[in-house]
């Protein structure tokens, strides 16, 4: 029986190769292309919905649809596409989370001041709020101890244009610090504080790289007790580690954030914005607002 020749295998793949799709190119203003169908050559002027406007060297303009493979770029067939709009860049932030003001010089220092209880407190405040304080012209100074607060207030002579803010360590109800703070009654003085035994504790343990701050028995020096528990030889070494772990307000506990933010807001209020007869909220502030997180009205 003779076999029949049916020609090429109908199930075999075709030997023809489908041409590759032309590359896509964004139709950015100024891009020079040629319309493949008409030969019109010009620069992209604008991109409309589904089309592009070209302008040739004589100033003539024509609109063309954004069809696949409809244009030539340097002799190559391309598909023009609408430019992708990039999202606006987020504004730069200071370490405190406020919007940064690049290039703005430090303001001449105000008469108003903020006092804190020691060099470590001052260094931590500078680390987080330094940029804000320079823009606002607020100087931070150190107290030798909260016991000197009444004398400091008397010597400072606060007034509507000369406000005083004070940050107190371990400002909790019933403490010696709270009693001293409550004795300050000037409407132009605001005393705030944080609930931590030492300013070190205001830095989150996770930022420092520890599970929690060690519990130090009452009556023992707190810093030395922490160093012993963590196996650190000197408090100075531990402090460098603590301060170096702070990069922004996210490394600091809310209790300190709220206290410092209130002080900055208080000492930067223009004198005319406050009823001088009644003054502003003053006296000791503790036990409230410690969980309010980071707020800044100065951005």
Coordinates of N, CA and C in Angstrom, one line a residue, residues 10-101:
X10 N 1.7 19.0 10.2 CA 0.8 20.1 10.6 C 0.9 20.5 12.1
X11 N 1.5 19.5 12.9 CA 1.6 19.7 14.3 C 2.9 20.4 14.7
X12 N 3.8 20.4 13.7 CA 5.2 21.0 13.9 C 5.1 22.5 14.1
X13 N 6.0 23.1 15.0 CA 6.0 24.5 15.2 C 6.4 25.2 13.9
X14 N 5.8 26.4 13.7 CA 6.1 27.2 12.5 C 7.6 27.7 12.7
X15 N 8.3 27.7 11.6 CA 9.6 28.2 11.6 C 9.8 29.7 11.6
X16 N 8.6 30.4 11.5 CA 8.7 31.8 11.5 C 8.8 32.4 12.9
X17 N 9.6 33.4 13.1 CA 9.8 34.0 14.4 C 9.1 35.3 14.5
X18 N 8.2 35.4 15.5 CA 7.5 36.7 15.6 C 8.4 37.8 16.0
X19 N 8.4 38.9 15.3 CA 9.3 40.0 15.7 C 9.0 40.6 17.1
X20 N 10.1 41.0 17.7 CA 10.0 41.5 19.1 C 9.3 42.9 19.0
X21 N 8.5 43.1 20.1 CA 7.8 44.4 20.2 C 8.8 45.5 20.3
X22 N 8.5 46.7 19.7 CA 9.4 47.8 19.8 C 9.6 48.3 21.3
X23 N 10.7 48.8 21.6 CA 10.9 49.3 23.0 C 10.0 50.5 23.3
X24 N 9.7 50.6 24.6 CA 8.9 51.8 25.0 C 9.8 52.9 25.5
X25 N 9.5 54.1 25.1 CA 10.3 55.3 25.5 C 9.3 56.3 26.1
X26 N 9.6 56.9 27.2 CA 8.8 58.0 27.8 C 8.9 59.2 26.9
X27 N 7.7 59.8 26.6 CA 7.6 61.0 25.8 C 7.9 62.2 26.6
X28 N 9.2 62.4 27.0 CA 9.5 63.5 27.9 C 9.7 64.8 27.0
X29 N 9.4 66.0 27.5 CA 9.5 67.2 26.7 C 10.9 67.3 26.2
X30 N 11.0 67.7 24.9 CA 12.3 67.9 24.3 C 12.8 66.7 23.5
X31 N 12.2 65.5 23.7 CA 12.6 64.3 23.0 C 12.3 64.5 21.5
X32 N 13.3 64.3 20.6 CA 13.0 64.4 19.2 C 12.8 63.1 18.5
X33 N 11.6 62.9 17.9 CA 11.2 61.7 17.3 C 10.6 62.0 15.9
X34 N 10.4 60.9 15.1 CA 9.7 61.1 13.8 C 8.5 60.2 13.8
X35 N 7.4 60.7 13.3 CA 6.2 59.9 13.1 C 6.4 59.0 11.9
X36 N 6.4 57.7 12.1 CA 6.7 56.7 11.1 C 5.8 56.8 9.9
X37 N 4.6 57.1 10.1 CA 3.6 57.1 9.0 C 3.7 58.3 8.1
X38 N 4.0 59.5 8.6 CA 4.0 60.8 7.8 C 5.4 61.3 7.6
X39 N 6.4 60.9 8.4 CA 7.7 61.4 8.3 C 7.9 62.8 9.0
X40 N 6.8 63.2 9.7 CA 6.9 64.5 10.5 C 7.9 64.3 11.6
X41 N 8.9 65.2 11.7 CA 9.9 65.1 12.8 C 9.9 66.3 13.6
X42 N 9.9 66.1 14.9 CA 9.8 67.2 15.9 C 10.1 66.8 17.3
X43 N 10.1 67.8 18.1 CA 10.4 67.6 19.6 C 9.1 67.5 20.3
X44 N 9.0 66.7 21.3 CA 7.8 66.5 22.2 C 7.6 67.8 22.9
X45 N 6.4 68.4 22.7 CA 6.0 69.6 23.4 C 5.1 69.3 24.6
X46 N 4.2 68.4 24.4 CA 3.3 68.0 25.5 C 2.7 66.7 25.2
X47 N 2.2 66.0 26.3 CA 1.6 64.8 26.1 C 0.1 64.9 26.6
X48 N -0.8 64.6 25.7 CA -2.2 64.7 26.0 C -2.7 63.3 26.3
X49 N -4.0 63.2 26.6 CA -4.6 61.9 26.8 C -4.6 61.1 25.6
X50 N -3.7 60.1 25.6 CA -3.6 59.2 24.4 C -2.9 59.7 23.2
X51 N -2.3 60.9 23.3 CA -1.6 61.5 22.2 C -0.4 62.4 22.6
X52 N 0.4 62.8 21.6 CA 1.6 63.6 21.8 C 1.6 64.7 20.8
X53 N 2.1 65.9 21.2 CA 2.2 67.0 20.3 C 3.7 67.2 20.0
X54 N 4.0 67.2 18.7 CA 5.4 67.4 18.3 C 5.5 68.8 17.6
X55 N 6.7 69.4 17.7 CA 7.0 70.7 17.1 C 8.2 70.6 16.2
X56 N 8.2 70.9 14.9 CA 9.4 70.7 14.1 C 10.2 72.0 14.2
X57 N 11.3 72.0 13.4 CA 12.3 73.1 13.5 C 11.7 74.4 13.0
X58 N 10.6 74.3 12.3 CA 10.0 75.6 11.7 C 8.9 76.1 12.6
X59 N 8.7 75.4 13.8 CA 7.7 75.9 14.7 C 6.3 75.3 14.5
X60 N 6.2 74.4 13.5 CA 4.9 73.8 13.2 C 4.6 72.7 14.2
X61 N 3.4 72.6 14.6 CA 3.0 71.6 15.6 C 1.9 70.6 15.0
X62 N 2.1 69.4 15.4 CA 1.1 68.4 15.0 C 0.9 67.4 16.2
X63 N -0.3 66.9 16.3 CA -0.6 65.9 17.3 C -0.7 64.5 16.7
X64 N -0.2 63.5 17.4 CA -0.2 62.1 16.9 C -0.6 61.2 18.1
X65 N -1.3 60.1 17.7 CA -1.7 59.2 18.8 C -0.5 58.4 19.3
X66 N -0.6 58.0 20.5 CA 0.5 57.2 21.1 C 0.2 55.7 20.8
X67 N 0.4 55.4 19.5 CA 0.2 54.0 19.0 C 1.5 53.2 19.2
X68 N 1.3 51.9 19.3 CA 2.5 51.0 19.4 C 3.3 51.1 18.1
X69 N 4.6 51.3 18.3 CA 5.6 51.3 17.2 C 5.3 52.4 16.2
X70 N 4.7 53.5 16.6 CA 4.3 54.6 15.6 C 5.4 55.6 15.4
X71 N 6.5 55.5 16.1 CA 7.5 56.6 16.0 C 8.9 56.0 15.8
X72 N 9.8 56.8 15.3 CA 11.2 56.4 15.1 C 12.1 57.3 16.0
X73 N 13.0 56.7 16.7 CA 13.9 57.4 17.5 C 15.3 57.0 17.1
X74 N 16.1 58.0 16.5 CA 17.4 57.6 16.0 C 17.4 56.5 15.0
X75 N 16.3 56.4 14.2 CA 16.1 55.4 13.2 C 15.5 54.1 13.7
X76 N 15.3 54.0 15.0 CA 14.7 52.7 15.6 C 13.2 53.0 15.9
X77 N 12.5 51.9 15.6 CA 11.0 52.0 15.9 C 10.8 51.9 17.4
X78 N 10.0 52.8 17.9 CA 9.7 52.8 19.3 C 8.3 53.1 19.6
X79 N 7.8 52.8 20.8 CA 6.5 53.1 21.2 C 6.6 54.2 22.3
X80 N 6.0 55.4 22.0 CA 6.1 56.4 23.0 C 5.0 56.2 24.1
X81 N 5.4 56.5 25.3 CA 4.4 56.3 26.5 C 4.4 57.6 27.3
X82 N 3.3 57.8 28.0 CA 3.2 58.9 28.9 C 4.2 58.9 30.0
X83 N 4.9 60.0 30.3 CA 5.9 60.0 31.4 C 5.3 59.6 32.7
X84 N 6.0 58.8 33.5 CA 5.5 58.4 34.8 C 5.8 59.5 35.8
X85 N 4.8 60.0 36.4 CA 5.0 61.1 37.4 C 5.6 60.5 38.7
X86 N 6.7 61.0 39.1 CA 7.3 60.6 40.3 C 6.6 61.2 41.5
X87 N 6.5 60.5 42.6 CA 5.9 61.0 43.8 C 6.7 62.1 44.3
X88 N 6.1 63.2 44.8 CA 6.8 64.3 45.4 C 7.7 63.8 46.6
X89 N 8.9 64.3 46.7 CA 9.8 63.9 47.7 C 9.3 64.3 49.1
X90 N 9.4 63.4 50.0 CA 8.9 63.8 51.4 C 9.8 64.8 52.0
X91 N 9.3 65.8 52.7 CA 10.1 66.9 53.2 C 11.1 66.3 54.2
X92 N 12.3 66.9 54.2 CA 13.3 66.4 55.2 C 12.9 66.7 56.6
X93 N 13.2 65.9 57.5 CA 12.8 66.0 58.9 C 14.1 66.2 59.8
X94 N 13.9 66.9 60.9 CA 14.9 67.0 61.9 C 14.8 65.8 62.8
X95 N 15.8 65.6 63.7 CA 15.8 64.5 64.6 C 14.5 64.5 65.5
X96 N 13.9 65.6 65.7 CA 12.7 65.7 66.5 C 11.4 65.3 65.8
X97 N 11.6 65.2 64.4 CA 10.4 64.9 63.6 C 9.8 66.2 63.0
X98 N 10.3 67.4 63.3 CA 9.8 68.6 62.6 C 10.3 68.7 61.2
X99 N 9.6 69.5 60.4 CA 10.0 69.7 59.0 C 11.3 70.5 59.0
X100 N 12.3 70.1 58.4 CA 13.6 70.8 58.4 C 13.5 72.0 57.5
X101 N 14.3 73.0 57.9 CA 14.4 74.3 57.1 C 15.8 74.4 56.6

